[in-house]
Amino acid sequence: MKKEITFTLNNEKVVVEVDPKWTLLYFLRNIMEMTGTKEGCGYGECGACTVIVDGQAINSCIYPVLEAEGRKIVTIEGLMAKNGELDPLQKAFVDEGAVQCGFCIPGMIMSSKALLDEKEKPTEDEIKESIEGNLCRCTGYVKIIDAIKSVAGGR
Ligand code: FES
Ligand code: FES
């Protein structure tokens, strides 16, 4: 039986009936049609599905949608300004050439955004830790870290 939940998604209040069996990832991609959040492994290992919940980067593929009740959720779609301007992190990934196939990038950006929102000037080790749960099958880690470093402290 479906259950009504209320939460904030990319600064908009959402009141919706959900199936308790759904994950947050399933809800975002299939009900909200927000396909920026990717499904890689589907069991919490690759980070492609990372979104920010109450300031923390989480794997939405293993996060029950019912847990969203009352929370503040931000997805990659929520980063761009209303006038279409990219978030500085998104821009940095483009400028640094950090995007290859792009599949891991929304997750990489959400993980590093959670870090930068909490700490304006993280160390390189902290940057690496923030994305240690995000796998890039194109192995573009050096440029990804360069992109995050270029924003750290500059916002
Ligand atoms: S799809 Fe969620 S961690 Fe891989
Ligand atoms: S850019 Fe292809 S998986 Fe990371």
PDB file of C-alpha atoms and ligand atoms in Angstrom:
ATOM      1  CA  MET A   1       0.000   0.000   0.000  1.00  0.00           C
ATOM      2  CA  LYS A   2       1.298   3.454  -0.902  1.00  0.00           C
ATOM      3  CA  LYS A   3       2.125   6.001   1.750  1.00  0.00           C
ATOM      4  CA  GLU A   4       2.182   9.796   1.583  1.00  0.00           C
ATOM      5  CA  ILE A   5       5.436  11.521   2.400  1.00  0.00           C
ATOM      6  CA  THR A   6       6.507  15.164   2.401  1.00  0.00           C
ATOM      7  CA  PHE A   7      10.012  16.436   1.851  1.00  0.00           C
ATOM      8  CA  THR A   8      12.044  19.108   0.070  1.00  0.00           C
ATOM      9  CA  LEU A   9      13.556  18.251  -3.302  1.00  0.00           C
ATOM     10  CA  ASN A  10      15.864  20.837  -4.847  1.00  0.00           C
ATOM     11  CA  ASN A  11      14.254  23.577  -2.756  1.00  0.00           C
ATOM     12  CA  GLU A  12      10.696  22.602  -3.751  1.00  0.00           C
ATOM     13  CA  LYS A  13       8.240  21.042  -1.316  1.00  0.00           C
ATOM     14  CA  VAL A  14       7.111  17.622  -2.533  1.00  0.00           C
ATOM     15  CA  VAL A  15       4.029  15.793  -1.238  1.00  0.00           C
ATOM     16  CA  VAL A  16       3.754  12.416  -2.888  1.00  0.00           C
ATOM     17  CA  GLU A  17       2.454   8.892  -2.473  1.00  0.00           C
ATOM     18  CA  VAL A  18       5.220   6.322  -2.610  1.00  0.00           C
ATOM     19  CA  ASP A  19       5.505   2.559  -2.522  1.00  0.00           C
ATOM     20  CA  PRO A  20       7.475   1.630   0.615  1.00  0.00           C
ATOM     21  CA  LYS A  21       9.489  -0.826  -1.488  1.00  0.00           C
ATOM     22  CA  TRP A  22      10.941   1.951  -3.661  1.00  0.00           C
ATOM     23  CA  THR A  23      14.442   3.260  -3.219  1.00  0.00           C
ATOM     24  CA  LEU A  24      15.058   6.991  -3.412  1.00  0.00           C
ATOM     25  CA  LEU A  25      16.911   6.367  -6.689  1.00  0.00           C
ATOM     26  CA  TYR A  26      13.923   4.570  -8.228  1.00  0.00           C
ATOM     27  CA  PHE A  27      11.650   7.402  -7.119  1.00  0.00           C
ATOM     28  CA  LEU A  28      13.903  10.125  -8.554  1.00  0.00           C
ATOM     29  CA  ARG A  29      14.468   8.479 -11.919  1.00  0.00           C
ATOM     30  CA  ASN A  30      11.132   6.791 -12.564  1.00  0.00           C
ATOM     31  CA  ILE A  31       8.553   8.923 -10.781  1.00  0.00           C
ATOM     32  CA  MET A  32      10.162  12.385 -10.868  1.00  0.00           C
ATOM     33  CA  GLU A  33      11.894  11.691 -14.204  1.00  0.00           C
ATOM     34  CA  MET A  34      15.093  13.195 -12.828  1.00  0.00           C
ATOM     35  CA  THR A  35      17.581  11.038 -14.684  1.00  0.00           C
ATOM     36  CA  GLY A  36      20.699  13.011 -13.798  1.00  0.00           C
ATOM     37  CA  THR A  37      21.217  10.672 -10.848  1.00  0.00           C
ATOM     38  CA  LYS A  38      22.623   7.466 -12.325  1.00  0.00           C
ATOM     39  CA  GLU A  39      22.184   3.812 -11.481  1.00  0.00           C
ATOM     40  CA  GLY A  40      25.437   1.887 -11.694  1.00  0.00           C
ATOM     41  CA  CYS A  41      25.788  -1.111  -9.411  1.00  0.00           C
ATOM     42  CA  GLY A  42      22.462  -0.738  -7.601  1.00  0.00           C
ATOM     43  CA  TYR A  43      23.876  -1.973  -4.294  1.00  0.00           C
ATOM     44  CA  GLY A  44      25.855   0.851  -2.736  1.00  0.00           C
ATOM     45  CA  GLU A  45      29.305   0.243  -4.221  1.00  0.00           C
ATOM     46  CA  CYS A  46      29.877   2.691  -7.094  1.00  0.00           C
ATOM     47  CA  GLY A  47      28.508   6.096  -6.005  1.00  0.00           C
ATOM     48  CA  ALA A  48      26.854   6.856  -9.369  1.00  0.00           C
ATOM     49  CA  CYS A  49      23.556   7.406  -7.536  1.00  0.00           C
ATOM     50  CA  THR A  50      24.885   9.909  -4.974  1.00  0.00           C
ATOM     51  CA  VAL A  51      22.551  12.669  -3.821  1.00  0.00           C
ATOM     52  CA  ILE A  52      22.703  14.953  -0.794  1.00  0.00           C
ATOM     53  CA  VAL A  53      20.276  14.335   2.069  1.00  0.00           C
ATOM     54  CA  ASP A  54      20.347  16.859   4.903  1.00  0.00           C
ATOM     55  CA  GLY A  55      23.873  17.846   3.903  1.00  0.00           C
ATOM     56  CA  GLN A  56      25.247  14.293   3.680  1.00  0.00           C
ATOM     57  CA  ALA A  57      26.188  12.508   0.459  1.00  0.00           C
ATOM     58  CA  ILE A  58      24.310   9.188   0.350  1.00  0.00           C
ATOM     59  CA  ASN A  59      23.840   6.330  -2.101  1.00  0.00           C
ATOM     60  CA  SER A  60      20.239   6.707  -3.220  1.00  0.00           C
ATOM     61  CA  CYS A  61      20.128   3.154  -4.636  1.00  0.00           C
ATOM     62  CA  ILE A  62      20.082   1.708  -1.120  1.00  0.00           C
ATOM     63  CA  TYR A  63      18.166   4.544   0.557  1.00  0.00           C
ATOM     64  CA  PRO A  64      14.487   3.702   1.163  1.00  0.00           C
ATOM     65  CA  VAL A  65      12.268   6.440  -0.217  1.00  0.00           C
ATOM     66  CA  LEU A  66      10.273   6.459   3.036  1.00  0.00           C
ATOM     67  CA  GLU A  67      13.407   7.799   4.752  1.00  0.00           C
ATOM     68  CA  ALA A  68      12.994  11.009   2.748  1.00  0.00           C
ATOM     69  CA  GLU A  69      10.126  12.113   4.997  1.00  0.00           C
ATOM     70  CA  GLY A  70      10.843  15.597   6.346  1.00  0.00           C
ATOM     71  CA  ARG A  71      14.305  15.770   4.814  1.00  0.00           C
ATOM     72  CA  LYS A  72      16.033  18.158   2.463  1.00  0.00           C
ATOM     73  CA  ILE A  73      17.256  16.413  -0.679  1.00  0.00           C
ATOM     74  CA  VAL A  74      19.437  17.878  -3.403  1.00  0.00           C
ATOM     75  CA  THR A  75      20.157  16.137  -6.713  1.00  0.00           C
ATOM     76  CA  ILE A  76      22.421  17.134  -9.580  1.00  0.00           C
ATOM     77  CA  GLU A  77      19.391  18.849 -11.168  1.00  0.00           C
ATOM     78  CA  GLY A  78      19.242  21.171  -8.152  1.00  0.00           C
ATOM     79  CA  LEU A  79      22.707  22.645  -8.615  1.00  0.00           C
ATOM     80  CA  MET A  80      22.124  24.784 -11.672  1.00  0.00           C
ATOM     81  CA  ALA A  81      20.809  28.291 -10.931  1.00  0.00           C
ATOM     82  CA  LYS A  82      17.356  29.269 -12.206  1.00  0.00           C
ATOM     83  CA  ASN A  83      18.985  31.450 -14.874  1.00  0.00           C
ATOM     84  CA  GLY A  84      20.772  28.381 -16.227  1.00  0.00           C
ATOM     85  CA  GLU A  85      24.148  29.179 -14.725  1.00  0.00           C
ATOM     86  CA  LEU A  86      26.102  26.107 -13.720  1.00  0.00           C
ATOM     87  CA  ASP A  87      27.265  25.554 -10.153  1.00  0.00           C
ATOM     88  CA  PRO A  88      30.998  26.381  -9.846  1.00  0.00           C
ATOM     89  CA  LEU A  89      31.736  22.681  -9.389  1.00  0.00           C
ATOM     90  CA  GLN A  90      29.898  21.745 -12.587  1.00  0.00           C
ATOM     91  CA  LYS A  91      31.753  24.476 -14.440  1.00  0.00           C
ATOM     92  CA  ALA A  92      35.094  23.348 -13.024  1.00  0.00           C
ATOM     93  CA  PHE A  93      34.521  19.759 -14.182  1.00  0.00           C
ATOM     94  CA  VAL A  94      33.937  21.064 -17.700  1.00  0.00           C
ATOM     95  CA  ASP A  95      36.815  23.543 -17.628  1.00  0.00           C
ATOM     96  CA  GLU A  96      39.305  20.980 -16.277  1.00  0.00           C
ATOM     97  CA  GLY A  97      38.310  18.366 -18.845  1.00  0.00           C
ATOM     98  CA  ALA A  98      37.267  16.027 -16.018  1.00  0.00           C
ATOM     99  CA  VAL A  99      34.326  14.514 -17.907  1.00  0.00           C
ATOM    100  CA  GLN A 100      34.920  11.508 -20.153  1.00  0.00           C
ATOM    101  CA  CYS A 101      31.839   9.282 -20.654  1.00  0.00           C
ATOM    102  CA  GLY A 102      30.204  11.296 -17.866  1.00  0.00           C
ATOM    103  CA  PHE A 103      28.410   8.447 -16.139  1.00  0.00           C
ATOM    104  CA  CYS A 104      30.094   8.906 -12.763  1.00  0.00           C
ATOM    105  CA  ILE A 105      30.133  12.700 -12.861  1.00  0.00           C
ATOM    106  CA  PRO A 106      26.795  13.553 -11.188  1.00  0.00           C
ATOM    107  CA  GLY A 107      27.788  11.344  -8.260  1.00  0.00           C
ATOM    108  CA  MET A 108      31.303  12.788  -8.125  1.00  0.00           C
ATOM    109  CA  ILE A 109      29.898  16.307  -8.093  1.00  0.00           C
ATOM    110  CA  MET A 110      27.325  15.581  -5.392  1.00  0.00           C
ATOM    111  CA  SER A 111      29.918  13.906  -3.151  1.00  0.00           C
ATOM    112  CA  SER A 112      32.369  16.776  -3.518  1.00  0.00           C
ATOM    113  CA  LYS A 113      29.618  19.376  -3.138  1.00  0.00           C
ATOM    114  CA  ALA A 114      28.648  17.876   0.220  1.00  0.00           C
ATOM    115  CA  LEU A 115      32.284  18.269   1.285  1.00  0.00           C
ATOM    116  CA  LEU A 116      32.629  21.851   0.021  1.00  0.00           C
ATOM    117  CA  ASP A 117      29.336  22.891   1.606  1.00  0.00           C
ATOM    118  CA  GLU A 118      30.707  21.683   4.919  1.00  0.00           C
ATOM    119  CA  LYS A 119      34.295  22.820   4.511  1.00  0.00           C
ATOM    120  CA  GLU A 120      35.288  25.710   2.278  1.00  0.00           C
ATOM    121  CA  LYS A 121      38.967  24.813   1.994  1.00  0.00           C
ATOM    122  CA  PRO A 122      39.401  21.050   2.297  1.00  0.00           C
ATOM    123  CA  THR A 123      42.803  19.430   1.993  1.00  0.00           C
ATOM    124  CA  GLU A 124      43.624  17.219  -0.979  1.00  0.00           C
ATOM    125  CA  ASP A 125      43.259  14.173   1.281  1.00  0.00           C
ATOM    126  CA  GLU A 126      39.795  15.324   2.339  1.00  0.00           C
ATOM    127  CA  ILE A 127      38.853  15.792  -1.310  1.00  0.00           C
ATOM    128  CA  LYS A 128      40.040  12.270  -2.087  1.00  0.00           C
ATOM    129  CA  GLU A 129      38.119  10.895   0.896  1.00  0.00           C
ATOM    130  CA  SER A 130      34.943  12.654  -0.229  1.00  0.00           C
ATOM    131  CA  ILE A 131      34.952  10.739  -3.516  1.00  0.00           C
ATOM    132  CA  GLU A 132      36.425   7.462  -2.304  1.00  0.00           C
ATOM    133  CA  GLY A 133      33.011   5.811  -2.723  1.00  0.00           C
ATOM    134  CA  ASN A 134      32.669   7.073  -6.304  1.00  0.00           C
ATOM    135  CA  LEU A 135      34.076   4.874  -9.038  1.00  0.00           C
ATOM    136  CA  CYS A 136      35.063   6.232 -12.449  1.00  0.00           C
ATOM    137  CA  ARG A 137      35.310   3.441 -14.978  1.00  0.00           C
ATOM    138  CA  CYS A 138      37.084   5.865 -17.343  1.00  0.00           C
ATOM    139  CA  THR A 139      39.655   6.289 -14.519  1.00  0.00           C
ATOM    140  CA  GLY A 140      39.805  10.067 -14.854  1.00  0.00           C
ATOM    141  CA  TYR A 141      40.550  10.628 -11.186  1.00  0.00           C
ATOM    142  CA  VAL A 142      43.415  13.089 -11.571  1.00  0.00           C
ATOM    143  CA  LYS A 143      41.374  15.625 -13.525  1.00  0.00           C
ATOM    144  CA  ILE A 144      38.357  15.066 -11.295  1.00  0.00           C
ATOM    145  CA  ILE A 145      40.461  15.890  -8.229  1.00  0.00           C
ATOM    146  CA  ASP A 146      41.979  18.893 -10.061  1.00  0.00           C
ATOM    147  CA  ALA A 147      38.474  20.166 -10.817  1.00  0.00           C
ATOM    148  CA  ILE A 148      37.392  19.917  -7.185  1.00  0.00           C
ATOM    149  CA  LYS A 149      40.644  21.533  -6.025  1.00  0.00           C
ATOM    150  CA  SER A 150      40.127  24.433  -8.417  1.00  0.00           C
ATOM    151  CA  VAL A 151      36.850  25.268  -6.698  1.00  0.00           C
ATOM    152  CA  ALA A 152      37.901  24.575  -3.110  1.00  0.00           C
ATOM    153  CA  GLY A 153      38.453  27.905  -1.423  1.00  0.00           C
ATOM    154  CA  GLY A 154      37.391  29.844  -4.473  1.00  0.00           C
ATOM    155  CA  ARG A 155      33.662  30.008  -3.724  1.00  0.00           C
TER     156      ARG A 155
HETATM  157  S1  FES B   1      24.178   2.691  -8.093  1.00  0.00           S
HETATM  158 FE1  FES B   1      24.153   3.281  -6.035  1.00  0.00          FE
HETATM  159  S2  FES B   1      26.154   2.917  -5.332  1.00  0.00           S
HETATM  160 FE2  FES B   1      26.139   2.115  -7.348  1.00  0.00          FE
HETATM  161  S1  FES B   2      33.863   9.748 -16.748  1.00  0.00           S
HETATM  162 FE1  FES B   2      33.270   7.770 -17.423  1.00  0.00          FE
HETATM  163  S2  FES B   2      32.869   6.722 -15.580  1.00  0.00           S
HETATM  164 FE2  FES B   2      33.777   8.545 -14.937  1.00  0.00          FE
END
